[in-house]
C-alpha cells in the first residue's frame, strides 16, 4: 500500500493491537508506541501486544502503551517485524492474524494481508512520522520524543551508514516538535553502566582476528555476563563493538544465550553482505547488519561462522 | 557583522590567510578549509596558516589547503578561535592582525577588527555553510564533506547536547550535497585504534570517583600513553570518556602533557558549568565542555580540580 492508502486503511477501522518484534529494540517499541499515540489523536483506540523481552531502557518511555488485560482488539498491525519467526515471545499465535505490516526491512516476507514497506528508510520511526504527519498534520512533544528514540537508536545516533539526508531531516523536525534530543542522547548513547564497561573489557581481551585483522569476532559467554553484572540493557549494541576496530571489515559478536545456543550479530562494511552470512544459518537482516541463532556451543559456533565468512567473502 | 555584511566584506577583498586554533579539531580545520574552497569558488585566493598540531585524522582531508611557502596574503581571518591565547603554535604574531573572526563561541573576546559570531550554532561548520550558500548559492561535494566533518565532529556525530534542529537540518543538506556520511562516520566515529582501546582500559582502571560517583576523573600520564602506543589521533575525544559513566555529572580527563604540566578537559551536564570550573585556572570554553592547562604534576592537578569542582558546584 502507499502512504495515503495506509492512512485511509487506519482511519476506516478502529481498536488496533500492535505487534513488535522479538528481542525488541528502540525502533520497534517506540515506533509502535508513537503509532498508538497518533491513532489516539485521530480518535482511535490502540495498544501494543505484550513483549516480555522489552527492557527498562525503553519501557520507561513506552511501557504504558502495552494493552491492559482483557483488551478486545479488532485489527492486528505489526511494526518493524520482518518475518513470522520474529514475532515476540507469547505472540506466535498472531502470525496469521496480521492485517497490516508497517516495516522498513526489504526482506519483509509479506506475511501480512497488506503491507506498507519502505525499505529505503533507516528506521520504522521515519515511516510512522510520515504516516502521522499525513494522518494528523502534526505530532505532540511526547510522540516526537518516542519517534526520536526510534530513529536515533536504529541509526546509532545517525552514525550508521543507513542514515540518509531524509533521516537527518526527520530528526531535525522531531527536535523542532519538542523531542529533547540532548537529554535522550545522554541516556541512550552517552551513558555506560560500569558493568557494561567491565564486560566490554573482558570481551576485548578474548577477541579473535582472522584474515589479517579484517574479520574480528568477540565471544561473550553467560559466565562473562554474570561476572560483569551486566543486565540485558547493558548488553545493548554490543554487536557494534568488534566492527569499530581499525581495519575490521566483518565484526561479529557471538553471545551464548542458552546451553548450546549462540546468537550471532554480524556487522559489515559495503564489501561484504552480513545478510548472506547469516542466511547460511537461517537468519538474516540488512546488508551490513544481520543476525542468526545457532544451536551450537559458543566456540563451535564461532568457528562455523568464521568459515561462513570465508565462503561468502572470497 | 551580519551574514550579509560578512559575505560582502569577503567579496570586496582578496588574498586571505585563515587562522585555525591551537590543538586543532575537525571544526576549526575543516570549516576553514571549506571556507577556502568557497572563496576559491567565488574567484578569491585563500589559504590556511600552518598549524603544526594538525594530525593526519584531519589533514588527510584538508592538508592541501595550508598556504604554500611564500604565500603573500593581504587579509587575515580566524575561524573557530575564541581568544588570542588560542592562536596556533607559531601563529602567535597574528593575534593583532586579524581583520575578521568567524566563530561560534559566545566567549569570543572580540580581538579581531570585525567579528561574525553566531553562538547558537553547535559548530563553526554551520556558520560557514550559511556563508557559502549566501556567497555562491551552493557547495560542491568536496566542500560538503569538509563541512560534514566540521559539524559532525563538534557534535560527536549529533549526540552532544549542543546539537539543534538546525544542526541536523544542515547535516541533511550536506549529505544531500554529497557528503559521504556513512564513510566519514565510519572513519571518524566508528573506528578505534587498538592503542586507543588499550589506553582507555588502563585509564578506566585508575578512575577516581568523588561525591557518590557524581564526579569522575581519569588521569592519563605520559607513561600510560607511551605504553599503549596511542598517538595524538588515538587520544582524540578521550575527554568524553569519564562523563559517559552512569550517574556522572562532572567528568574530567587529566592528561600529563609535559613535565609538571597537566591539561584538563571538563565535561558536565546542565547542572554545573564546566566553563566556571576551568576559568579558575585561566581556561574556559562552553558551559558543558571546557578546558584548562595547569602548571602542576598530574595527580596534584587532579586534587586541585576536584577542589575547584566543590567550590563551583555546591
Coordinates of C-alpha atoms in Angstrom, one line a residue:
Chain A
X1 CA 0.0 0.0 0.0
X2 CA 1.0 3.6 -0.4
X3 CA 1.3 6.1 2.5
X4 CA -2.2 7.5 1.6
X5 CA -3.8 4.1 1.3
X6 CA -2.3 3.1 4.6
X7 CA -3.6 6.2 6.3
X8 CA -7.0 5.6 4.9
X9 CA -6.9 2.0 5.9
X10 CA -6.1 3.0 9.5
X11 CA -8.8 5.8 9.5
X12 CA -11.5 3.3 8.3
X13 CA -11.1 1.0 11.2
X14 CA -10.6 1.0 15.0
X15 CA -9.4 -1.0 18.0
X16 CA -5.9 -1.9 17.0
X17 CA -3.5 -4.3 18.5
X18 CA 0.1 -3.7 17.5
X19 CA 2.8 -6.3 17.4
X20 CA 6.5 -5.5 18.0
X21 CA 9.4 -7.9 17.2
X22 CA 11.2 -10.4 19.4
X23 CA 14.2 -9.0 21.3
X24 CA 12.7 -5.6 20.8
X25 CA 14.8 -2.6 20.1
X26 CA 14.0 1.2 20.4
X27 CA 12.7 1.3 16.8
X28 CA 10.0 -1.4 17.1
X29 CA 8.9 -0.4 20.6
X30 CA 8.9 3.4 20.3
X31 CA 7.6 3.5 16.7
X32 CA 4.7 1.3 17.8
X33 CA 4.0 3.5 20.8
X34 CA 4.1 6.6 18.6
X35 CA 1.6 5.0 16.3
X36 CA -0.7 4.3 19.3
X37 CA -0.5 8.0 20.3
X38 CA -1.1 9.1 16.7
X39 CA -4.1 6.8 16.4
X40 CA -5.4 8.1 19.8
X41 CA -5.1 11.6 18.4
X42 CA -7.2 10.6 15.5
X43 CA -9.9 9.2 17.9
X44 CA -8.9 5.6 17.6
X45 CA -8.2 3.0 20.3
X46 CA -4.9 1.2 20.0
X47 CA -2.5 -0.8 22.3
X48 CA 0.7 -2.8 21.9
X49 CA 0.7 -6.6 22.4
X50 CA 2.8 -7.5 25.4
X51 CA 6.5 -8.1 24.6
X52 CA 8.1 -9.8 27.6
X53 CA 11.6 -9.1 26.4
X54 CA 11.1 -5.3 26.4
X55 CA 13.6 -3.8 28.9
X56 CA 13.5 -0.8 31.1
X57 CA 15.8 1.1 28.7
X58 CA 12.6 1.6 26.5
X59 CA 9.7 0.6 28.7
X60 CA 10.3 3.7 30.9
X61 CA 9.3 5.7 27.8
X62 CA 6.6 3.4 26.2
X63 CA 5.6 0.8 28.8
X64 CA 2.2 2.4 29.3
X65 CA 1.1 1.7 25.8
X66 CA 1.0 -2.1 26.3
X67 CA -2.6 -3.4 26.2
X68 CA -4.4 -3.7 29.5
X69 CA -5.7 -7.1 30.5
X70 CA -8.8 -8.0 28.6
X71 CA -8.3 -5.5 25.8
X72 CA -10.6 -6.5 22.9
X73 CA -8.9 -5.7 19.6
X74 CA -10.4 -5.9 16.2
X75 CA -7.4 -5.4 13.9
X76 CA -3.8 -6.5 14.2
X77 CA -0.9 -4.4 12.9
X78 CA 2.8 -5.3 13.1
X79 CA 5.6 -2.7 13.2
X80 CA 9.2 -3.4 12.2
X81 CA 8.6 -7.1 12.2
X82 CA 10.1 -8.6 9.0
X83 CA 9.0 -12.3 9.3
X84 CA 6.8 -14.7 11.1
X85 CA 9.8 -16.0 13.0
X86 CA 10.4 -12.6 14.6
X87 CA 7.1 -12.4 16.5
X88 CA 7.5 -11.7 20.2
X89 CA 7.6 -14.3 22.9
X90 CA 4.0 -15.3 23.5
X91 CA 2.8 -13.6 20.3
X92 CA 3.5 -16.6 18.0
X93 CA -0.2 -17.2 17.5
X94 CA -0.7 -13.8 15.9
X95 CA 1.4 -14.6 12.8
X96 CA -1.6 -15.3 10.6
X97 CA -3.8 -12.6 12.1
X98 CA -1.8 -9.5 10.9
X99 CA -3.9 -7.3 8.6
X100 CA -1.2 -4.6 8.1
X101 CA 2.6 -4.8 8.4
X102 CA 4.4 -1.5 8.6
X103 CA 8.1 -2.2 8.1
X104 CA 11.4 -0.9 6.6
X105 CA 13.0 -4.3 6.0
X106 CA 13.4 -5.1 2.3
X107 CA 13.4 -8.7 3.5
X108 CA 9.8 -8.5 4.8
X109 CA 8.2 -11.8 3.9
X110 CA 4.8 -10.4 3.1
X111 CA 3.1 -12.5 5.8
X112 CA 0.5 -9.8 6.4
X113 CA -2.7 -9.3 4.4
X114 CA -1.5 -5.8 3.5
X115 CA 2.0 -4.3 3.8
X116 CA 3.4 -0.8 3.9
X117 CA 7.2 -1.4 3.5
X118 CA 9.5 1.5 2.8
X119 CA 12.9 -0.2 2.6
X120 CA 14.9 3.0 1.9
X121 CA 14.1 4.3 5.4
X122 CA 16.8 3.8 8.1
X123 CA 14.1 3.2 10.7
X124 CA 10.4 2.4 11.1
X125 CA 10.2 5.6 13.1
X126 CA 10.6 7.7 9.9
X127 CA 7.7 5.8 8.3
X128 CA 5.5 6.3 11.3
X129 CA 6.5 10.0 11.3
X130 CA 5.3 10.4 7.7
X131 CA 2.1 8.4 8.5
X132 CA 1.3 10.6 11.5
X133 CA 2.0 13.8 9.7
X134 CA -0.3 12.7 6.9
X135 CA -2.9 11.5 9.4
X136 CA -3.0 14.3 11.9
X137 CA -0.9 17.1 10.3
X138 CA 1.5 17.2 13.3
X139 CA 2.7 15.4 16.4
X140 CA 2.9 16.4 20.0
X141 CA 6.1 16.5 22.1
X142 CA 5.7 13.1 23.6
X143 CA 5.2 11.5 20.2
X144 CA 8.3 13.4 18.9
X145 CA 10.3 12.0 21.7
X146 CA 9.2 8.4 21.0
X147 CA 10.0 8.8 17.3
X148 CA 13.3 10.4 18.1
X149 CA 14.2 7.3 20.2
X150 CA 13.1 5.1 17.3
X151 CA 15.1 6.9 14.6
X152 CA 18.2 7.6 16.7
X153 CA 18.5 4.0 18.1
X154 CA 18.2 2.4 14.7
X155 CA 21.0 4.6 13.3
X156 CA 23.3 4.6 16.4
X157 CA 22.5 8.3 16.7
X158 CA 23.0 9.0 13.0
X159 CA 26.4 7.3 12.8
X160 CA 25.5 4.1 10.9
X161 CA 25.7 4.0 7.1
X162 CA 21.9 3.6 6.9
X163 CA 21.5 7.3 7.9
X164 CA 20.2 9.3 4.9
X165 CA 19.6 13.0 4.4
X166 CA 15.9 12.2 5.0
X167 CA 16.8 10.6 8.3
X168 CA 18.6 13.7 9.4
X169 CA 15.8 15.9 8.2
X170 CA 13.2 13.9 10.1
X171 CA 15.3 14.1 13.2
X172 CA 15.5 17.9 12.8
X173 CA 11.7 18.0 12.6
X174 CA 11.3 15.8 15.6
X175 CA 13.7 18.1 17.6
X176 CA 11.7 21.0 16.4
X177 CA 8.5 19.3 17.5
X178 CA 9.9 19.0 21.0
X179 CA 12.0 15.8 21.2
X180 CA 14.6 16.6 24.0
X181 CA 17.5 15.2 21.9
X182 CA 20.3 16.2 24.3
X183 CA 18.7 14.6 27.2
X184 CA 17.6 11.5 25.3
X185 CA 21.1 11.1 23.7
X186 CA 22.7 11.4 27.1
X187 CA 20.6 8.5 28.3
X188 CA 20.6 6.4 25.2
X189 CA 24.1 6.8 23.8
X190 CA 26.4 8.6 26.3
X191 CA 25.8 6.6 29.4
X192 CA 27.6 3.4 30.0
X193 CA 26.9 1.2 33.1
X194 CA 30.0 0.2 34.9
X195 CA 29.0 -3.4 34.3
X196 CA 29.0 -2.7 30.5
X197 CA 32.5 -1.3 30.7
X198 CA 33.6 -4.4 32.6
X199 CA 32.0 -6.8 30.0
X200 CA 33.5 -4.9 27.1
X201 CA 36.9 -5.1 28.6
X202 CA 36.7 -8.9 29.2
X203 CA 35.2 -9.4 25.7
X204 CA 38.1 -7.4 24.1
X205 CA 40.6 -9.4 26.0
X206 CA 39.4 -12.5 24.2
X207 CA 38.9 -11.1 20.7
X208 CA 39.9 -13.3 17.8
X209 CA 41.1 -11.9 14.5
X210 CA 41.1 -13.7 11.1
X211 CA 42.3 -12.7 7.7
X212 CA 44.9 -10.2 8.7
X213 CA 42.6 -8.4 11.1
X214 CA 39.8 -7.9 8.6
X215 CA 37.5 -10.2 10.5
X216 CA 37.1 -9.8 14.2
X217 CA 35.0 -12.0 16.5
X218 CA 34.2 -11.5 20.2
X219 CA 32.6 -14.3 22.1
X220 CA 30.5 -13.5 25.2
X221 CA 29.7 -16.4 27.4
X222 CA 27.0 -16.5 30.1
X223 CA 29.7 -16.6 32.7
X224 CA 31.3 -13.4 31.4
X225 CA 28.0 -11.7 31.5
X226 CA 27.2 -12.9 35.0
X227 CA 30.7 -11.9 36.3
X228 CA 30.4 -8.4 34.9
X229 CA 26.9 -7.9 36.4
X230 CA 25.6 -6.7 33.0
X231 CA 21.9 -6.9 32.5
X232 CA 20.1 -7.0 29.2
X233 CA 20.2 -3.3 28.9
X234 CA 23.9 -3.1 29.4
X235 CA 24.3 -5.7 26.6
X236 CA 22.6 -3.4 24.1
X237 CA 24.5 -2.8 20.9
X238 CA 27.4 -5.0 22.0
X239 CA 27.2 -6.1 18.3
X240 CA 28.9 -2.9 17.1
X241 CA 32.0 -3.3 19.3
X242 CA 34.3 -5.6 17.1
X243 CA 33.4 -3.7 13.9
X244 CA 34.8 -0.5 15.5
X245 CA 38.3 -1.7 15.5
X246 CA 40.5 -0.1 12.8
X247 CA 40.7 -2.2 9.7
X248 CA 37.9 -4.6 10.5
X249 CA 35.5 -5.4 7.6
X250 CA 33.4 -8.1 9.3
X251 CA 32.8 -7.7 13.0
X252 CA 30.9 -10.5 14.8
X253 CA 29.6 -10.7 18.3
X254 CA 28.8 -14.2 19.4
X255 CA 26.7 -14.5 22.5
X256 CA 25.9 -17.6 24.4
X257 CA 22.1 -17.2 25.1
X258 CA 21.5 -20.7 26.5
X259 CA 23.1 -24.1 26.9
X260 CA 24.5 -24.9 23.4
X261 CA 22.7 -21.9 21.8
X262 CA 24.6 -19.0 20.4
X263 CA 23.3 -15.8 19.0
X264 CA 25.4 -14.1 16.3
X265 CA 25.3 -10.4 15.4
X266 CA 27.2 -9.6 12.2
X267 CA 28.2 -6.1 11.2
X268 CA 30.0 -5.5 7.9
X269 CA 31.2 -2.7 5.6
X270 CA 29.7 -2.4 2.0
X271 CA 32.3 -5.0 0.7
X272 CA 30.5 -8.0 2.3
X273 CA 26.9 -8.9 2.9
X274 CA 26.1 -9.6 6.6
X275 CA 22.7 -10.9 5.4
X276 CA 24.3 -13.5 3.2
X277 CA 26.5 -14.7 6.1
X278 CA 23.6 -15.0 8.5
X279 CA 21.2 -16.6 6.0
X280 CA 23.5 -19.6 5.9
X281 CA 22.3 -20.3 9.4
X282 CA 18.6 -19.4 8.9
X283 CA 19.0 -15.8 10.0
X284 CA 19.0 -12.5 8.1
X285 CA 18.6 -8.8 8.3
X286 CA 20.1 -5.9 6.4
X287 CA 23.1 -5.9 4.0
X288 CA 25.5 -4.5 6.7
X289 CA 23.8 -5.7 9.9
X290 CA 22.3 -9.1 10.3
X291 CA 21.9 -11.8 12.9
X292 CA 21.2 -15.5 13.4
X293 CA 20.9 -18.0 16.2
X294 CA 22.8 -21.3 16.1
X295 CA 22.1 -24.4 18.1
X296 CA 25.8 -24.8 18.8
X297 CA 28.1 -24.1 21.8
X298 CA 29.7 -20.7 21.8
X299 CA 33.2 -21.5 20.5
X300 CA 32.0 -24.1 18.0
X301 CA 29.5 -21.5 16.6
X302 CA 32.4 -19.0 16.3
X303 CA 34.4 -21.5 14.2
X304 CA 31.4 -22.2 12.0
X305 CA 30.6 -18.5 11.3
X306 CA 34.3 -17.8 10.6
X307 CA 34.1 -20.5 8.0
X308 CA 30.8 -19.0 6.6
X309 CA 32.5 -15.6 6.3
X310 CA 35.2 -17.2 4.1
X311 CA 32.6 -18.8 1.9
X312 CA 30.7 -15.5 1.4
X313 CA 33.6 -13.2 1.2
X314 CA 36.2 -14.7 -1.2
Chain B
X1 CA 28.6 41.8 11.4
X2 CA 25.6 40.1 9.9
X3 CA 25.8 37.2 7.5
X4 CA 25.2 39.5 4.5
X5 CA 27.8 42.0 5.7
X6 CA 30.3 39.3 6.3
X7 CA 29.7 38.0 2.8
X8 CA 30.1 41.4 1.3
X9 CA 33.3 42.0 3.3
X10 CA 34.8 38.8 1.9
X11 CA 33.7 39.6 -1.7
X12 CA 35.2 43.1 -1.5
X13 CA 38.7 41.8 -0.8
X14 CA 41.1 39.1 -1.9
X15 CA 44.2 37.0 -0.8
X16 CA 43.1 35.7 2.6
X17 CA 45.1 33.9 5.2
X18 CA 43.0 31.9 7.6
X19 CA 43.9 31.1 11.2
X20 CA 42.8 27.9 13.0
X21 CA 43.0 27.3 16.7
X22 CA 45.7 25.6 18.8
X23 CA 45.3 21.8 19.3
X24 CA 43.0 21.9 16.2
X25 CA 39.9 19.8 15.9
X26 CA 37.7 18.9 13.0
X27 CA 35.6 22.0 13.2
X28 CA 38.4 24.6 13.0
X29 CA 40.4 22.8 10.4
X30 CA 37.6 21.6 8.1
X31 CA 35.5 24.8 8.5
X32 CA 38.5 26.8 7.5
X33 CA 39.3 24.5 4.5
X34 CA 35.6 24.7 3.4
X35 CA 35.9 28.5 3.5
X36 CA 39.0 28.3 1.3
X37 CA 37.1 26.2 -1.2
X38 CA 34.1 28.6 -1.1
X39 CA 36.3 31.6 -1.6
X40 CA 38.1 29.9 -4.5
X41 CA 34.7 29.3 -6.0
X42 CA 34.0 33.0 -5.8
X43 CA 37.3 33.7 -7.6
X44 CA 39.3 34.5 -4.5
X45 CA 42.7 33.3 -3.3
X46 CA 42.8 31.9 0.2
X47 CA 45.0 29.5 2.3
X48 CA 45.3 28.3 5.9
X49 CA 48.1 29.4 8.1
X50 CA 50.2 26.4 9.1
X51 CA 49.0 24.6 12.2
X52 CA 51.8 22.2 13.4
X53 CA 49.5 20.3 15.7
X54 CA 47.1 19.3 13.0
X55 CA 47.0 15.5 12.8
X56 CA 46.5 13.0 10.0
X57 CA 43.0 12.4 11.2
X58 CA 42.1 15.7 9.6
X59 CA 45.0 16.7 7.3
X60 CA 44.2 13.7 5.0
X61 CA 41.0 15.7 4.2
X62 CA 42.3 19.3 4.4
X63 CA 46.1 19.3 4.4
X64 CA 46.3 20.7 0.9
X65 CA 44.6 23.9 1.9
X66 CA 47.6 25.1 4.0
X67 CA 49.5 28.0 2.5
X68 CA 52.4 27.2 0.2
X69 CA 55.7 28.7 1.2
X70 CA 56.0 32.4 0.4
X71 CA 52.2 32.9 0.1
X72 CA 51.6 36.6 0.2
X73 CA 48.3 37.4 1.9
X74 CA 46.5 40.6 2.3
X75 CA 43.8 39.9 4.9
X76 CA 43.8 37.7 7.9
X77 CA 40.7 35.8 9.0
X78 CA 40.3 33.4 12.0
X79 CA 37.9 30.5 12.2
X80 CA 36.6 29.0 15.5
X81 CA 39.3 30.8 17.5
X82 CA 37.8 32.4 20.6
X83 CA 40.7 34.2 22.1
X84 CA 44.3 35.4 21.4
X85 CA 45.6 32.7 23.7
X86 CA 44.2 30.1 21.3
X87 CA 46.2 31.0 18.3
X88 CA 48.1 28.1 16.8
X89 CA 51.8 27.2 17.5
X90 CA 53.9 29.6 15.5
X91 CA 50.9 31.8 14.8
X92 CA 51.1 34.0 17.9
X93 CA 52.3 37.0 16.0
X94 CA 49.0 37.2 14.1
X95 CA 46.8 38.0 17.1
X96 CA 46.7 41.7 16.3
X97 CA 46.4 41.2 12.6
X98 CA 43.0 39.5 12.4
X99 CA 40.5 41.6 10.4
X100 CA 37.6 39.2 10.6
X101 CA 36.9 36.5 13.2
X102 CA 34.3 33.9 12.3
X103 CA 33.3 32.0 15.4
X104 CA 30.5 30.2 17.4
X105 CA 32.0 30.7 20.9
X106 CA 29.9 33.1 23.0
X107 CA 33.2 33.7 24.9
X108 CA 34.9 35.2 21.8
X109 CA 37.0 38.1 23.2
X110 CA 36.5 40.4 20.2
X111 CA 40.2 40.5 19.4
X112 CA 39.5 40.9 15.7
X113 CA 38.7 44.2 13.9
X114 CA 35.4 42.7 12.9
X115 CA 33.6 39.6 14.2
X116 CA 30.9 37.3 12.9
X117 CA 30.0 35.3 16.0
X118 CA 26.9 33.1 16.0
X119 CA 26.9 31.5 19.4
X120 CA 23.7 29.5 19.0
X121 CA 25.4 27.3 16.4
X122 CA 26.9 24.0 17.6
X123 CA 29.8 24.3 15.2
X124 CA 31.6 26.8 13.0
X125 CA 30.8 24.5 10.1
X126 CA 27.2 25.5 10.2
X127 CA 28.2 29.2 10.0
X128 CA 30.5 28.6 7.1
X129 CA 27.7 26.6 5.4
X130 CA 25.3 29.6 5.7
X131 CA 28.1 31.9 4.4
X132 CA 28.9 29.8 1.4
X133 CA 25.2 29.3 0.5
X134 CA 24.8 33.1 0.6
X135 CA 28.1 33.6 -1.3
X136 CA 27.9 31.0 -4.0
X137 CA 24.3 29.7 -3.9
X138 CA 25.6 26.1 -3.3
X139 CA 28.5 23.9 -2.4
X140 CA 30.3 21.1 -4.2
X141 CA 30.7 17.5 -2.9
X142 CA 34.2 18.1 -1.5
X143 CA 33.1 21.2 0.4
X144 CA 30.0 19.3 1.7
X145 CA 32.3 16.6 3.0
X146 CA 34.6 19.1 4.8
X147 CA 31.6 20.8 6.4
X148 CA 30.1 17.5 7.4
X149 CA 33.4 16.7 9.2
X150 CA 33.3 20.1 10.9
X151 CA 29.7 19.8 12.1
X152 CA 29.7 16.1 13.0
X153 CA 33.0 16.2 15.0
X154 CA 31.9 19.2 17.0
X155 CA 28.7 17.4 18.0
X156 CA 30.1 13.9 18.5
X157 CA 28.0 12.9 15.5
X158 CA 24.9 14.7 16.7
X159 CA 25.0 13.2 20.1
X160 CA 26.1 16.1 22.3
X161 CA 23.5 18.5 23.8
X162 CA 24.7 21.3 21.5
X163 CA 23.0 19.6 18.6
X164 CA 20.0 21.6 17.5
X165 CA 17.3 21.1 14.9
X166 CA 19.3 23.5 12.7
X167 CA 22.4 21.3 13.1
X168 CA 20.5 18.3 11.9
X169 CA 19.0 20.2 9.0
X170 CA 22.4 21.5 7.9
X171 CA 23.7 17.9 8.1
X172 CA 20.8 16.7 6.0
X173 CA 21.7 19.3 3.4
X174 CA 25.3 18.4 3.5
X175 CA 24.5 14.8 2.9
X176 CA 22.2 15.8 0.0
X177 CA 25.1 17.9 -1.4
X178 CA 27.2 14.8 -1.5
X179 CA 28.9 14.4 1.9
X180 CA 29.6 10.6 2.2
X181 CA 28.3 10.5 5.8
X182 CA 28.4 6.7 6.2
X183 CA 32.0 6.5 5.1
X184 CA 33.1 9.6 7.0
X185 CA 31.3 8.4 10.2
X186 CA 32.9 5.0 9.9
X187 CA 36.3 6.7 9.9
X188 CA 35.6 9.5 12.4
X189 CA 33.4 7.8 15.0
X190 CA 33.3 4.1 14.5
X191 CA 36.9 3.2 14.2
X192 CA 39.1 2.8 17.3
X193 CA 42.7 2.1 17.0
X194 CA 43.8 -0.9 19.2
X195 CA 46.1 1.5 21.0
X196 CA 43.1 3.7 21.9
X197 CA 41.3 0.7 23.4
X198 CA 44.4 -0.2 25.4
X199 CA 44.7 3.3 26.7
X200 CA 41.0 3.6 27.6
X201 CA 41.3 0.3 29.5
X202 CA 44.2 1.5 31.6
X203 CA 42.6 4.9 32.2
X204 CA 39.4 3.3 33.4
X205 CA 41.3 1.0 35.8
X206 CA 42.6 4.1 37.6
X207 CA 39.4 6.1 37.6
X208 CA 38.6 8.1 40.7
X209 CA 35.1 8.9 41.8
X210 CA 34.1 11.7 44.2
X211 CA 30.8 12.8 45.6
X212 CA 29.0 9.5 45.4
X213 CA 30.1 8.8 41.9
X214 CA 28.8 12.2 40.5
X215 CA 32.3 13.4 39.8
X216 CA 34.7 11.1 37.8
X217 CA 38.3 11.9 37.0
X218 CA 40.6 9.9 34.8
X219 CA 44.3 10.7 34.8
X220 CA 46.4 9.9 31.8
X221 CA 50.1 10.0 32.3
X222 CA 52.8 10.2 29.5
X223 CA 53.9 6.7 30.5
X224 CA 50.4 5.3 30.0
X225 CA 50.2 6.9 26.6
X226 CA 53.6 5.6 25.6
X227 CA 52.8 2.0 26.8
X228 CA 49.5 1.9 24.9
X229 CA 51.2 3.2 21.7
X230 CA 48.5 5.8 21.3
X231 CA 49.3 8.7 19.1
X232 CA 47.6 12.1 19.1
X233 CA 44.8 10.9 16.9
X234 CA 44.1 8.0 19.2
X235 CA 43.8 10.4 22.1
X236 CA 41.0 12.4 20.4
X237 CA 37.9 12.9 22.4
X238 CA 39.3 11.0 25.4
X239 CA 37.7 13.9 27.3
X240 CA 34.2 12.4 26.8
X241 CA 35.1 9.0 28.4
X242 CA 34.5 9.7 32.2
X243 CA 31.3 11.6 31.5
X244 CA 29.8 8.6 29.9
X245 CA 29.6 6.6 33.1
X246 CA 26.1 6.2 34.5
X247 CA 25.4 8.9 37.2
X248 CA 28.4 11.1 36.4
X249 CA 27.6 14.8 36.4
X250 CA 31.2 16.2 36.1
X251 CA 33.6 14.1 34.0
X252 CA 37.2 15.2 33.9
X253 CA 40.1 13.9 31.9
X254 CA 43.5 15.0 33.2
X255 CA 46.4 14.5 30.8
X256 CA 50.0 15.0 31.5
X257 CA 51.3 17.0 28.5
X258 CA 54.7 17.8 29.8
X259 CA 56.9 17.6 32.9
X260 CA 54.7 19.2 35.6
X261 CA 52.1 20.3 33.1
X262 CA 48.6 18.9 33.0
X263 CA 45.8 19.6 30.6
X264 CA 42.3 19.3 32.0
X265 CA 39.2 18.6 29.9
X266 CA 36.0 19.0 31.8
X267 CA 32.5 17.8 30.6
X268 CA 29.4 18.5 32.6
X269 CA 25.6 18.2 32.5
X270 CA 23.4 21.3 32.6
X271 CA 23.6 21.4 36.4
X272 CA 27.2 22.5 36.5
X273 CA 29.3 25.0 34.5
X274 CA 32.5 23.4 33.0
X275 CA 33.5 26.9 31.9
X276 CA 33.4 28.2 35.5
X277 CA 35.5 25.3 36.8
X278 CA 38.1 25.8 34.1
X279 CA 38.2 29.6 34.4
X280 CA 39.6 29.1 37.9
X281 CA 42.8 28.0 36.3
X282 CA 42.8 30.5 33.4
X283 CA 40.9 28.3 31.0
X284 CA 37.4 28.3 29.6
X285 CA 35.1 27.1 26.8
X286 CA 31.5 26.3 26.7
X287 CA 29.0 25.7 29.6
X288 CA 29.2 21.9 29.4
X289 CA 32.6 21.5 27.8
X290 CA 35.7 23.4 28.8
X291 CA 39.4 23.0 29.3
X292 CA 42.4 24.5 31.1
X293 CA 46.2 23.8 31.4
X294 CA 47.8 23.7 34.8
X295 CA 51.4 24.0 35.7
X296 CA 51.2 21.2 38.1
X297 CA 52.1 17.5 38.1
X298 CA 49.3 15.2 37.1
X299 CA 48.0 13.9 40.4
X300 CA 48.4 17.3 42.2
X301 CA 46.4 18.9 39.4
X302 CA 43.7 16.2 39.8
X303 CA 43.4 17.2 43.5
X304 CA 43.2 20.9 42.7
X305 CA 40.5 20.5 40.1
X306 CA 38.4 18.2 42.3
X307 CA 38.6 21.0 44.9
X308 CA 37.5 23.5 42.3
X309 CA 34.5 21.4 41.4
X310 CA 33.4 21.5 45.0
X311 CA 33.7 25.3 45.0
X312 CA 31.7 25.8 41.8
X313 CA 29.1 23.0 42.4
X314 CA 27.9 23.4 46.0

